[in-house]
mmCIF file of C-alpha atoms in Angstrom:
data_model
loop_
_atom_site.group_PDB
_atom_site.id
_atom_site.type_symbol
_atom_site.label_atom_id
_atom_site.label_comp_id
_atom_site.label_asym_id
_atom_site.label_seq_id
_atom_site.Cartn_x
_atom_site.Cartn_y
_atom_site.Cartn_z
ATOM 1 C CA MET A 1 20.525 -11.168 -28.332
ATOM 2 C CA ASP A 2 19.559 -11.170 -32.069
ATOM 3 C CA TYR A 3 16.836 -13.800 -32.446
ATOM 4 C CA SER A 4 15.656 -12.774 -35.841
ATOM 5 C CA GLN A 5 16.753 -15.903 -37.563
ATOM 6 C CA GLU A 6 15.090 -18.122 -35.180
ATOM 7 C CA ILE A 7 12.031 -16.051 -35.583
ATOM 8 C CA LYS A 8 11.986 -16.372 -39.384
ATOM 9 C CA GLU A 9 12.532 -20.088 -39.138
ATOM 10 C CA THR A 10 9.679 -20.392 -36.753
ATOM 11 C CA ILE A 11 7.220 -18.449 -38.913
ATOM 12 C CA GLU A 12 8.166 -20.834 -41.924
ATOM 13 C CA ALA A 13 7.492 -23.840 -39.717
ATOM 14 C CA MET A 14 4.329 -22.375 -38.510
ATOM 15 C CA ARG A 15 2.958 -22.073 -42.024
ATOM 16 C CA ARG A 16 3.931 -25.670 -42.815
ATOM 17 C CA GLU A 17 2.283 -26.918 -39.542
ATOM 18 C CA PHE A 18 -0.853 -24.830 -40.338
ATOM 19 C CA LEU A 19 -1.409 -26.275 -43.806
ATOM 20 C CA ARG A 20 -0.793 -29.812 -42.481
ATOM 21 C CA LEU A 21 -3.324 -29.306 -39.604
ATOM 22 C CA ALA A 22 -5.935 -27.732 -41.826
ATOM 23 C CA GLU A 23 -5.659 -30.892 -44.133
ATOM 24 C CA TRP A 24 -6.032 -33.154 -41.126
ATOM 25 C CA PHE A 25 -9.023 -31.144 -39.683
ATOM 26 C CA ARG A 26 -10.684 -31.297 -43.183
ATOM 27 C CA LYS A 27 -11.001 -35.094 -42.749
ATOM 28 C CA PHE A 28 -12.702 -35.055 -39.183
ATOM 29 C CA SER A 29 -15.905 -36.652 -38.720
ATOM 30 C CA GLU A 30 -18.476 -35.443 -36.259
ATOM 31 C CA ALA A 31 -17.376 -38.264 -33.806
ATOM 32 C CA ASP A 32 -13.758 -37.030 -34.384
ATOM 33 C CA TRP A 33 -14.909 -33.397 -33.245
ATOM 34 C CA ALA A 34 -16.650 -34.685 -30.173
ATOM 35 C CA ALA A 35 -13.868 -36.974 -29.127
ATOM 36 C CA PRO A 36 -12.218 -36.274 -25.640
ATOM 37 C CA THR A 37 -8.765 -34.850 -25.736
ATOM 38 C CA PHE A 38 -5.838 -34.452 -23.178
ATOM 39 C CA CYS A 39 -6.597 -30.644 -23.016
ATOM 40 C CA PRO A 40 -8.889 -29.320 -20.259
ATOM 41 C CA ASP A 41 -10.729 -27.344 -22.746
ATOM 42 C CA GLY A 42 -12.676 -30.323 -23.542
ATOM 43 C CA PRO A 43 -13.385 -32.179 -26.921
ATOM 44 C CA ALA A 44 -11.626 -31.700 -30.208
ATOM 45 C CA SER A 45 -13.918 -28.921 -31.387
ATOM 46 C CA GLN A 46 -13.376 -26.822 -28.248
ATOM 47 C CA VAL A 47 -9.637 -27.314 -28.581
ATOM 48 C CA MET A 48 -9.857 -26.008 -32.065
ATOM 49 C CA GLY A 49 -12.051 -23.037 -30.802
ATOM 50 C CA HIS A 50 -9.175 -22.278 -28.571
ATOM 51 C CA ILE A 51 -6.502 -22.523 -31.216
ATOM 52 C CA THR A 52 -8.599 -20.373 -33.505
ATOM 53 C CA PHE A 53 -9.412 -17.694 -30.972
ATOM 54 C CA GLY A 54 -5.825 -17.599 -29.966
ATOM 55 C CA GLY A 55 -4.788 -16.619 -33.546
ATOM 56 C CA GLU A 56 -7.299 -13.844 -33.587
ATOM 57 C CA PHE A 57 -6.229 -12.681 -30.070
ATOM 58 C CA PHE A 58 -2.556 -12.635 -31.085
ATOM 59 C CA ALA A 59 -3.280 -10.717 -34.222
ATOM 60 C CA SER A 60 -5.216 -8.108 -32.320
ATOM 61 C CA SER A 61 -2.563 -7.736 -29.697
ATOM 62 C CA VAL A 62 0.325 -7.571 -32.021
ATOM 63 C CA ARG A 63 -1.389 -4.943 -34.183
ATOM 64 C CA ASN A 64 -1.947 -2.832 -31.100
ATOM 65 C CA GLY A 65 1.711 -3.402 -30.043
ATOM 66 C CA LEU A 66 3.033 -2.181 -33.361
ATOM 67 C CA LYS A 67 1.329 1.066 -32.595
ATOM 68 C CA GLY A 68 2.828 1.236 -29.176
ATOM 69 C CA ASP A 69 -0.530 0.368 -27.713
ATOM 70 C CA LEU A 70 -0.558 -1.976 -24.705
ATOM 71 C CA GLY A 71 -4.259 -1.936 -24.175
ATOM 72 C CA PHE A 72 -6.470 -4.921 -24.131
ATOM 73 C CA PRO A 73 -7.289 -6.613 -27.507
ATOM 74 C CA PHE A 74 -10.725 -6.526 -29.250
ATOM 75 C CA GLY A 75 -11.240 -3.150 -27.620
ATOM 76 C CA ALA A 76 -11.908 -4.626 -24.172
ATOM 77 C CA LYS A 77 -11.761 -1.898 -21.285
ATOM 78 C CA THR A 78 -10.521 -4.235 -18.522
ATOM 79 C CA ARG A 79 -8.817 -7.393 -18.116
ATOM 80 C CA GLU A 80 -11.897 -9.029 -16.769
ATOM 81 C CA GLU A 81 -13.979 -8.087 -19.825
ATOM 82 C CA PHE A 82 -11.240 -9.405 -22.144
ATOM 83 C CA MET A 83 -11.098 -12.804 -20.138
ATOM 84 C CA THR A 84 -14.918 -13.081 -20.275
ATOM 85 C CA MET A 85 -14.577 -12.479 -24.137
ATOM 86 C CA ARG A 86 -11.726 -14.930 -24.422
ATOM 87 C CA LYS A 87 -13.958 -17.628 -22.766
ATOM 88 C CA ASP A 88 -17.065 -16.855 -24.685
ATOM 89 C CA MET A 89 -15.557 -16.503 -28.124
ATOM 90 C CA ALA A 90 -13.444 -19.703 -27.865
ATOM 91 C CA ILE A 91 -16.720 -21.590 -26.844
ATOM 92 C CA GLU A 92 -18.704 -20.050 -29.593
ATOM 93 C CA ILE A 93 -16.125 -20.866 -32.289
ATOM 94 C CA GLY A 94 -15.917 -24.513 -30.988
ATOM 95 C CA ARG A 95 -19.660 -24.924 -31.429
ATOM 96 C CA LEU A 96 -19.418 -24.333 -35.252
ATOM 97 C CA ASP A 97 -19.838 -27.394 -37.410
ATOM 98 C CA GLY A 98 -16.621 -28.997 -38.693
ATOM 99 C CA PRO A 99 -16.337 -27.413 -42.192
ATOM 100 C CA THR A 100 -17.228 -24.001 -40.781
ATOM 101 C CA LEU A 101 -14.925 -24.369 -37.800
ATOM 102 C CA THR A 102 -12.030 -25.401 -40.143
ATOM 103 C CA ASP A 103 -12.746 -22.349 -42.460
ATOM 104 C CA ARG A 104 -12.502 -20.210 -39.389
ATOM 105 C CA PHE A 105 -9.380 -21.737 -38.312
ATOM 106 C CA GLU A 106 -7.820 -21.249 -41.892
ATOM 107 C CA ALA A 107 -8.854 -17.669 -42.112
ATOM 108 C CA SER A 108 -7.582 -16.663 -38.604
ATOM 109 C CA THR A 109 -4.454 -18.592 -39.019
ATOM 110 C CA THR A 110 -3.608 -17.129 -42.427
ATOM 111 C CA ASP A 111 -4.186 -13.688 -41.099
ATOM 112 C CA VAL A 112 -1.971 -14.012 -38.046
ATOM 113 C CA ILE A 113 0.878 -15.924 -39.975
ATOM 114 C CA ASP A 114 0.818 -13.319 -42.739
ATOM 115 C CA LEU A 115 0.989 -10.560 -40.011
ATOM 116 C CA PHE A 116 4.133 -12.188 -38.491
ATOM 117 C CA ALA A 117 5.641 -12.704 -41.874
ATOM 118 C CA SER A 118 5.195 -8.884 -42.571
ATOM 119 C CA LEU A 119 7.118 -7.738 -39.551
ATOM 120 C CA ASP A 120 10.574 -6.296 -39.699
ATOM 121 C CA PRO A 121 13.208 -7.637 -37.208
ATOM 122 C CA ALA A 122 12.991 -4.506 -35.279
ATOM 123 C CA ASP A 123 9.410 -5.296 -34.593
ATOM 124 C CA TYR A 124 10.078 -8.497 -32.865
ATOM 125 C CA GLU A 125 11.185 -6.588 -29.657
ATOM 126 C CA LYS A 126 7.987 -4.360 -29.532
ATOM 127 C CA MET A 127 5.908 -4.987 -26.471
ATOM 128 C CA THR A 128 2.440 -6.441 -26.693
ATOM 129 C CA TRP A 129 -0.315 -7.198 -24.242
ATOM 130 C CA HIS A 130 -0.708 -10.877 -23.049
ATOM 131 C CA ARG A 131 -2.985 -12.138 -20.220
ATOM 132 C CA ARG A 132 0.080 -13.303 -18.326
ATOM 133 C CA ARG A 133 2.307 -10.229 -18.684
ATOM 134 C CA ASN A 134 3.483 -7.853 -21.477
ATOM 135 C CA PHE A 135 5.745 -9.839 -23.783
ATOM 136 C CA PRO A 136 7.903 -8.783 -26.801
ATOM 137 C CA ILE A 137 6.263 -9.756 -30.085
ATOM 138 C CA ARG A 138 8.627 -12.567 -30.677
ATOM 139 C CA ARG A 139 7.323 -14.397 -27.695
ATOM 140 C CA LEU A 140 3.690 -14.605 -29.315
ATOM 141 C CA ILE A 141 5.377 -15.851 -32.526
ATOM 142 C CA LEU A 142 7.071 -18.608 -30.674
ATOM 143 C CA SER A 143 3.864 -19.440 -28.911
ATOM 144 C CA ARG A 144 1.751 -19.988 -31.915
ATOM 145 C CA LEU A 145 4.150 -22.713 -33.240
ATOM 146 C CA ASN A 146 3.891 -24.422 -29.851
ATOM 147 C CA GLU A 147 0.134 -24.202 -29.890
ATOM 148 C CA TYR A 148 -0.192 -26.154 -33.146
ATOM 149 C CA LEU A 149 2.185 -28.827 -32.002
ATOM 150 C CA LEU A 150 0.908 -29.240 -28.637
ATOM 151 C CA HIS A 151 -2.752 -29.123 -29.320
ATOM 152 C CA GLU A 152 -2.304 -31.695 -32.026
ATOM 153 C CA TRP A 153 -0.793 -33.959 -29.367
ATOM 154 C CA ASP A 154 -3.827 -33.022 -27.013
ATOM 155 C CA ILE A 155 -6.259 -33.854 -29.682
ATOM 156 C CA GLN A 156 -4.561 -37.254 -30.306
ATOM 157 C CA ASN A 157 -5.015 -37.837 -26.558
ATOM 158 C CA LYS A 158 -2.299 -40.506 -26.126
ATOM 159 C CA PRO A 159 -0.520 -39.104 -23.047
ATOM 160 C CA SER A 160 2.339 -41.570 -22.946
ATOM 161 C CA ALA A 161 3.193 -40.865 -26.598
ATOM 162 C CA PRO A 162 6.234 -38.676 -27.603
ATOM 163 C CA LEU A 163 5.844 -35.395 -29.375
ATOM 164 C CA THR A 164 7.353 -35.824 -32.748
ATOM 165 C CA GLY A 165 7.506 -34.107 -36.191
ATOM 166 C CA PRO A 166 9.763 -31.978 -38.197
ATOM 167 C CA SER A 167 9.020 -28.749 -36.361
ATOM 168 C CA VAL A 168 9.424 -30.053 -32.854
ATOM 169 C CA ALA A 169 13.197 -29.438 -32.870
ATOM 170 C CA ILE A 170 12.467 -25.769 -33.968
ATOM 171 C CA ALA A 171 9.981 -25.228 -31.160
ATOM 172 C CA ALA A 172 12.243 -26.835 -28.594
ATOM 173 C CA ARG A 173 15.165 -24.717 -29.519
ATOM 174 C CA ASN A 174 12.961 -21.675 -28.825
ATOM 175 C CA LEU A 175 12.698 -22.790 -25.370
ATOM 176 C CA LEU A 176 15.933 -20.761 -24.865
ATOM 177 C CA GLN A 177 13.947 -17.686 -25.265
ATOM 178 C CA HIS A 178 10.917 -19.039 -23.386
ATOM 179 C CA CYS A 179 12.938 -19.916 -20.211
ATOM 180 C CA GLN A 180 14.241 -16.380 -19.885
ATOM 181 C CA LEU A 181 10.819 -14.673 -20.548
ATOM 182 C CA PHE A 182 8.724 -17.097 -18.399
ATOM 183 C CA TYR A 183 10.921 -17.332 -15.358
ATOM 184 C CA GLU A 184 10.131 -13.699 -14.671
ATOM 185 C CA LEU A 185 6.452 -14.425 -14.441
ATOM 186 C CA SER A 186 6.862 -16.000 -10.991
ATOM 187 C CA PRO A 187 10.446 -15.903 -10.001
ATOM 188 C CA ALA A 188 11.776 -18.019 -7.139
ATOM 189 C CA GLU A 189 12.457 -15.809 -4.044
ATOM 190 C CA GLY A 190 16.171 -15.660 -3.232
ATOM 191 C CA LEU A 191 17.146 -18.101 -6.175
ATOM 192 C CA SER A 192 20.385 -17.273 -7.790
ATOM 193 C CA GLY A 193 22.244 -19.554 -10.274
ATOM 194 C CA ALA A 194 22.668 -20.810 -13.835
ATOM 195 C CA PHE A 195 20.937 -23.786 -15.292
ATOM 196 C CA ALA A 196 21.580 -25.688 -18.530
ATOM 197 C CA PHE A 197 18.924 -27.368 -20.646
ATOM 198 C CA ASP A 198 20.104 -30.231 -22.739
ATOM 199 C CA LEU A 199 17.970 -31.566 -25.751
ATOM 200 C CA THR A 200 19.516 -34.992 -25.999
ATOM 201 C CA ASP A 201 18.282 -36.034 -29.307
ATOM 202 C CA ILE A 202 19.232 -33.036 -31.305
ATOM 203 C CA GLY A 203 22.452 -32.034 -29.635
ATOM 204 C CA TYR A 204 21.289 -28.542 -28.565
ATOM 205 C CA ARG A 205 22.212 -27.046 -25.274
ATOM 206 C CA TRP A 206 21.765 -23.527 -23.812
ATOM 207 C CA ALA A 207 21.866 -21.971 -20.296
ATOM 208 C CA THR A 208 19.694 -19.360 -18.332
ATOM 209 C CA ARG A 209 21.028 -17.485 -15.344
ATOM 210 C CA VAL A 210 18.493 -16.323 -12.822
ATOM 211 C CA GLU A 211 19.076 -13.653 -10.177
ATOM 212 C CA ASP A 212 17.127 -10.851 -8.477
ATOM 213 C CA GLY A 213 13.987 -12.115 -10.149
ATOM 214 C CA LYS A 214 15.307 -11.759 -13.597
ATOM 215 C CA GLY A 215 16.228 -14.465 -16.381
ATOM 216 C CA ILE A 216 19.293 -13.983 -18.475
ATOM 217 C CA ASP A 217 19.942 -15.734 -21.564
ATOM 218 C CA MET A 218 23.435 -17.264 -21.534
ATOM 219 C CA GLY A 219 23.289 -18.488 -25.009
ATOM 220 C CA ILE A 220 23.869 -21.899 -26.482
ATOM 221 C CA GLY A 221 26.938 -24.030 -25.748
ATOM 222 C CA GLU A 222 28.316 -26.632 -23.322
ATOM 223 C CA HIS A 223 27.955 -24.572 -20.207
ATOM 224 C CA SER A 224 29.547 -27.555 -18.216
ATOM 225 C CA ALA A 225 28.738 -27.932 -14.550
ATOM 226 C CA ASP A 226 32.339 -29.000 -14.089
ATOM 227 C CA GLY A 227 33.414 -25.689 -15.349
ATOM 228 C CA HIS A 228 31.386 -24.041 -12.700
ATOM 229 C CA LEU A 229 29.244 -22.274 -15.386
ATOM 230 C CA VAL A 230 25.961 -23.888 -14.338
ATOM 231 C CA ASP A 231 24.530 -25.092 -11.065
ATOM 232 C CA ALA A 232 22.264 -27.830 -12.578
ATOM 233 C CA THR A 233 21.452 -29.273 -16.005
ATOM 234 C CA PHE A 234 17.987 -30.541 -17.179
ATOM 235 C CA SER A 235 18.242 -33.168 -19.893
ATOM 236 C CA ALA A 236 15.382 -34.577 -22.145
ATOM 237 C CA THR A 237 14.552 -34.981 -25.792
ATOM 238 C CA ALA A 238 13.292 -32.022 -27.715
ATOM 239 C CA GLY A 239 9.674 -33.298 -27.629
ATOM 240 C CA ASP A 240 9.742 -34.187 -23.993
ATOM 241 C CA MET A 241 11.251 -31.002 -22.962
ATOM 242 C CA LEU A 242 8.436 -29.190 -24.602
ATOM 243 C CA LEU A 243 5.867 -31.484 -22.914
ATOM 244 C CA LEU A 244 7.522 -31.012 -19.646
ATOM 245 C CA ILE A 245 7.755 -27.090 -19.739
ATOM 246 C CA THR A 246 4.189 -26.789 -20.815
ATOM 247 C CA GLY A 247 3.004 -29.003 -17.852
ATOM 248 C CA ARG A 248 1.806 -31.917 -19.969
ATOM 249 C CA LEU A 249 4.386 -34.468 -18.557
ATOM 250 C CA PRO A 250 4.615 -34.854 -14.787
ATOM 251 C CA VAL A 251 8.159 -34.162 -13.567
ATOM 252 C CA PRO A 252 8.321 -36.797 -10.867
ATOM 253 C CA GLN A 253 7.095 -39.646 -13.060
ATOM 254 C CA SER A 254 9.290 -38.381 -16.102
ATOM 255 C CA ARG A 255 12.201 -38.554 -13.673
ATOM 256 C CA ALA A 256 11.317 -42.097 -12.605
ATOM 257 C CA ASP A 257 10.766 -43.156 -16.187
ATOM 258 C CA GLY A 258 14.130 -41.779 -17.294
ATOM 259 C CA ARG A 259 12.484 -39.062 -19.764
ATOM 260 C CA LEU A 260 13.947 -36.217 -17.565
ATOM 261 C CA ALA A 261 17.395 -36.276 -15.942
ATOM 262 C CA ILE A 262 18.486 -33.557 -13.454
ATOM 263 C CA GLU A 263 22.076 -33.249 -12.658
ATOM 264 C CA GLY A 264 23.996 -30.896 -10.258
ATOM 265 C CA ASP A 265 22.640 -28.812 -7.413
ATOM 266 C CA GLU A 266 19.300 -30.789 -6.390
ATOM 267 C CA GLU A 267 18.094 -28.007 -4.152
ATOM 268 C CA LYS A 268 18.430 -25.255 -6.657
ATOM 269 C CA ALA A 269 16.932 -27.361 -9.456
ATOM 270 C CA GLU A 270 13.885 -28.207 -7.294
ATOM 271 C CA THR A 271 13.483 -24.458 -6.577
ATOM 272 C CA LEU A 272 13.594 -23.573 -10.341
ATOM 273 C CA LEU A 273 11.179 -26.304 -11.336
ATOM 274 C CA PRO A 274 7.752 -24.844 -10.480
ATOM 275 C CA THR A 275 8.793 -21.557 -12.118
ATOM 276 C CA LEU A 276 9.217 -23.122 -15.616
ATOM 277 C CA PHE A 277 7.621 -26.457 -15.634
ATOM 278 C CA PHE A 278 3.817 -25.599 -15.410
ATOM 279 C CA PRO A 279 0.709 -25.972 -17.545
ATOM 280 C CA LEU A 280 0.324 -23.621 -20.395
#
């Protein structure tokens, strides 16, 4: 699959979201930075520390990957050393005063977005280290846009509110790639089938086949259960699908509230759910 157009569109959206967020953060008071959020990282300042560190981590990992180096970022010698650095650096950044914190966010985010924008399409498939598993560089690009959208929602701390905005549709369409890559993190033993994902508000639908522990992108299209192309279909708005697949909306309550519909083979759908719908 050639995802280069989607990647370029994502980088453009990322830059727009970054500029908008930086302007928003510049208006934060001390009380705003100390306010609780939906994110388990803690108050807004610590969420910002996590976002900012994430940009620096991704930039380091991608630069390594471009050289064929799948070693740990920042020169860490072991995974444990990196995870300690990850925790300590994010906390340290989050303790900065508001203006300094925003300066750090702007600097690290500008660096990683400029790095992404400099890549050739052939670079998108080069592998890079991530704490969950080695991913192609394109996965880190998609993740950055998600981070901006989802952590803004976290900071607003209104758990029943929808996820909205002009870049939500772009990020949700990228779940086509996410599903294939993330299924392989923890595949369901013995599961074989095809599953469609329908973003009801933007008319976008794709399917993923899973078998032998692998996820296979079947592409966009109808993939009708009546045509025996899929075993089950998951339907939600673009924003809700992003919240569901990143563990921010509970699946049972979302089904009860009508925010998530599942049609087709219920047993296979239930088996797939924990492999894709979990906190990130």
